[in-house]
mmCIF file of C-alpha atoms in Angstrom:
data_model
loop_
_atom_site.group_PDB
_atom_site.id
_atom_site.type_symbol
_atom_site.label_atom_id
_atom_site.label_comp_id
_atom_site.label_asym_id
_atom_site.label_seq_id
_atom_site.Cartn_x
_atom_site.Cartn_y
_atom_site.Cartn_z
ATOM 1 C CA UNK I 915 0.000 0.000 0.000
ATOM 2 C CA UNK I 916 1.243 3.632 -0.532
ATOM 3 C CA UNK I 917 1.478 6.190 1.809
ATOM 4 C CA UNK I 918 -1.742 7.528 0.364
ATOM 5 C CA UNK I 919 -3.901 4.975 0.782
ATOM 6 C CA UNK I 920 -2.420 4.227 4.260
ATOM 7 C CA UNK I 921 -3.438 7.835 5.066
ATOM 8 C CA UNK I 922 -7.289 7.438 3.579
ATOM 9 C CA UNK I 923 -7.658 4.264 5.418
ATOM 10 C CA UNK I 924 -6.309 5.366 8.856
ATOM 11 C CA UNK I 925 -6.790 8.815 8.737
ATOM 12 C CA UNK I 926 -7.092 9.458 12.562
ATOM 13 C CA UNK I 927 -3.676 7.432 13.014
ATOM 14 C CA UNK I 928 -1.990 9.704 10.137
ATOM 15 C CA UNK I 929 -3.223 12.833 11.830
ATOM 16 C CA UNK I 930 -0.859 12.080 14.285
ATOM 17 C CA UNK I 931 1.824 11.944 13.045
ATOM 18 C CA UNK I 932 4.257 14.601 11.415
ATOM 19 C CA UNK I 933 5.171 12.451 8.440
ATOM 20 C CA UNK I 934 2.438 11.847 6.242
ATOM 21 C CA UNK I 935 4.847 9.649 3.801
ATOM 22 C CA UNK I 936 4.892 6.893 6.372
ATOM 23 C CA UNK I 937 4.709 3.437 4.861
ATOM 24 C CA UNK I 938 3.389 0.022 6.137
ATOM 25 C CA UNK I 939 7.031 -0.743 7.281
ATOM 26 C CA UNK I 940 7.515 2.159 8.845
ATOM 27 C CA UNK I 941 4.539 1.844 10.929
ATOM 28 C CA UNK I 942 4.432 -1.905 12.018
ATOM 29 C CA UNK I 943 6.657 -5.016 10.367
ATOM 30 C CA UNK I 944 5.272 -8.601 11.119
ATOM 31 C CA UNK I 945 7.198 -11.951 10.805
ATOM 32 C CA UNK I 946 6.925 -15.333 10.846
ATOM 33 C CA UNK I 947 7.858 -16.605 13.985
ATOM 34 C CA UNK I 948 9.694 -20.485 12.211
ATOM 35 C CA UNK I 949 12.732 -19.823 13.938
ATOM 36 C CA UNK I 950 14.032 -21.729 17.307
ATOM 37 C CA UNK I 951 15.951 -19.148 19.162
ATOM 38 C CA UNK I 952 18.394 -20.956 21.524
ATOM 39 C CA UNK I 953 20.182 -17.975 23.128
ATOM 40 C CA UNK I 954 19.532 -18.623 27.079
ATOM 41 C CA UNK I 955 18.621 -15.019 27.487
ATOM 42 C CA UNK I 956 15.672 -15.056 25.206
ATOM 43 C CA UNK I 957 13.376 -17.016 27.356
ATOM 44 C CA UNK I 958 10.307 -15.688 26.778
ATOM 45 C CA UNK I 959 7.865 -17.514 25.265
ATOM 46 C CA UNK I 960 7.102 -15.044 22.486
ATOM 47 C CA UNK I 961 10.209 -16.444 20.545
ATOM 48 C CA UNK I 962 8.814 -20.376 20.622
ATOM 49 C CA UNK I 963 7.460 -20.660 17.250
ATOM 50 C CA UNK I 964 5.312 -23.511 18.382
ATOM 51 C CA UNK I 965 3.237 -21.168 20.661
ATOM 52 C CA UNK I 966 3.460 -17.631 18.940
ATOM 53 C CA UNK I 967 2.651 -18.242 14.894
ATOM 54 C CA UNK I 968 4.106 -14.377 14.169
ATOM 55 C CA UNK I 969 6.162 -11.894 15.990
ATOM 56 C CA UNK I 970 4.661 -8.369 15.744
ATOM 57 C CA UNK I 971 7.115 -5.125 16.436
ATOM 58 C CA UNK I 972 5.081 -1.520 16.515
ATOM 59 C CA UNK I 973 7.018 1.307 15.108
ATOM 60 C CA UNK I 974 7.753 4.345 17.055
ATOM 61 C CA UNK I 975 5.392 6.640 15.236
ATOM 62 C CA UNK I 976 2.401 4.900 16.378
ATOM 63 C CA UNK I 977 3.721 4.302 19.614
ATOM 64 C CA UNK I 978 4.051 8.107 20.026
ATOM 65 C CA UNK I 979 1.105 8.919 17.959
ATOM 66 C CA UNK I 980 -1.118 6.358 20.703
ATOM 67 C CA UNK I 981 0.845 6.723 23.988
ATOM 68 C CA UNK I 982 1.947 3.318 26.108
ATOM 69 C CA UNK I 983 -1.259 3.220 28.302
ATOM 70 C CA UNK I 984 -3.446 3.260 24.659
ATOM 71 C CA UNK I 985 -1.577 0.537 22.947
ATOM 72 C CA UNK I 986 -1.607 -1.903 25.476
ATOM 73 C CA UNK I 987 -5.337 -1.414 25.343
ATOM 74 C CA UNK I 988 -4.906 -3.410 22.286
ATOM 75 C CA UNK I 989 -3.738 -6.598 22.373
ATOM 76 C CA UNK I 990 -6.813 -7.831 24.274
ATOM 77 C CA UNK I 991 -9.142 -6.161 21.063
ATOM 78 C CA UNK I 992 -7.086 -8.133 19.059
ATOM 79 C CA UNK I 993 -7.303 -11.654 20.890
ATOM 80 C CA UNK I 994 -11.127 -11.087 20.880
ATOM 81 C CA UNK I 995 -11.270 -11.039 17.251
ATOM 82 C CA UNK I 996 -12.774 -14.068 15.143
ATOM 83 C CA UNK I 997 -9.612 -14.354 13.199
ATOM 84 C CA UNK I 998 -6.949 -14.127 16.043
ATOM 85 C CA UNK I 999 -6.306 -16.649 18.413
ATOM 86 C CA UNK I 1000 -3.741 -14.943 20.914
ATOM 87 C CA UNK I 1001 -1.987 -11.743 21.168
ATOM 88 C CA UNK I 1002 0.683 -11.645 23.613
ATOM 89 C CA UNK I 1003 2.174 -8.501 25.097
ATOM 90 C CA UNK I 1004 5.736 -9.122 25.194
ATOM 91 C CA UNK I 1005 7.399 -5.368 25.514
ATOM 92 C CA UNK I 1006 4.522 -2.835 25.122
ATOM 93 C CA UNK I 1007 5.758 -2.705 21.065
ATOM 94 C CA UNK I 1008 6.712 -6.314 20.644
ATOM 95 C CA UNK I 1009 3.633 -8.824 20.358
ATOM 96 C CA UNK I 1010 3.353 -12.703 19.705
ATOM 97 C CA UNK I 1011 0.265 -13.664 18.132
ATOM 98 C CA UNK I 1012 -1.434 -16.371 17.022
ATOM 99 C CA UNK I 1013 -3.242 -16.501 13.387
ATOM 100 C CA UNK I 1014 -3.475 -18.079 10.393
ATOM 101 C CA UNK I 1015 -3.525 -14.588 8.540
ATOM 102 C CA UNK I 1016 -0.840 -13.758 6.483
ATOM 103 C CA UNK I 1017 2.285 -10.582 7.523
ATOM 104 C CA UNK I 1018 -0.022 -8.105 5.353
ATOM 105 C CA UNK I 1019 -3.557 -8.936 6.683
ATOM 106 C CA UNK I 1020 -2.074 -9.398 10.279
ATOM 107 C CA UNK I 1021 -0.721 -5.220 10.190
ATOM 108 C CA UNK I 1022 -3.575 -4.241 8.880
ATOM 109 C CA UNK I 1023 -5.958 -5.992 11.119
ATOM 110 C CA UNK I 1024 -3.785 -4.800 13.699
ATOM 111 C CA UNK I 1025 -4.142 -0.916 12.128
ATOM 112 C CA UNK I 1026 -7.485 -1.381 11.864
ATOM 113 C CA UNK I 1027 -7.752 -1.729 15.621
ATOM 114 C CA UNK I 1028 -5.525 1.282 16.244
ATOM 115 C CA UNK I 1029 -7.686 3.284 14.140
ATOM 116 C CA UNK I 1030 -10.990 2.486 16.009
ATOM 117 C CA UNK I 1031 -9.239 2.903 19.244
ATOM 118 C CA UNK I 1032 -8.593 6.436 18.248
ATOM 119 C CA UNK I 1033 -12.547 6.766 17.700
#
């Protein structure tokens, strides 16, 4: 999507924020959590692949543009939703969820949220 029709669709979110050329990278990036991390130091179960299907990492801008105490309002909306199974709240802006959805649908689903929230 461009940075125009990211703006149309979430126009509350891109009010926000000073940089109206923001892409979909630039605001979240999701990934397929198929990797077992060994490092002893990682143990948290949002990098087990076989309980977390993607990892989810929320950009700065709409961390700023929604505040800490507003984004962790989220991951619960999320869970609740048909096509979600689990969203975990690793790090405020790090999330494991569970999904069959693929990296694309899962941001915007997740945007989608964001954008209600902001109501």
């Amino acid at each position: 999507m461009t940075a125009q029709e990211l703006n149309k669709r979430y126009p509350k979110l891109y009010a926000r924020f000073d940089d109206q050329d923001l892409l979909l990278r630039n605001l979240i990036v999701v990934d397929e959590n198929d990797e077992d991390v060994t490092d002893d130091d990682l143990t948290d179960e949002l990098y087990d692949p076989t309980v977390y299907s993607h990892m989810v990492y929320i950009h700065e801008p709409v961390v700023e543009a929604l505040g800490s105490e507003q984004l962790a309002q989220i991951p619960p909306v999320i869970k609740a939703r048909e096509d979600f199974s689990e969203c975990y709240d690793s790090e405020g802006d790090l999330w494991g969820v569970v999904t069959s959805l693929d990296e694309r649908q899962i941001a915007l689903a997740i945007l989608d949220e964001i954008e209600r929230a902001l109501g």
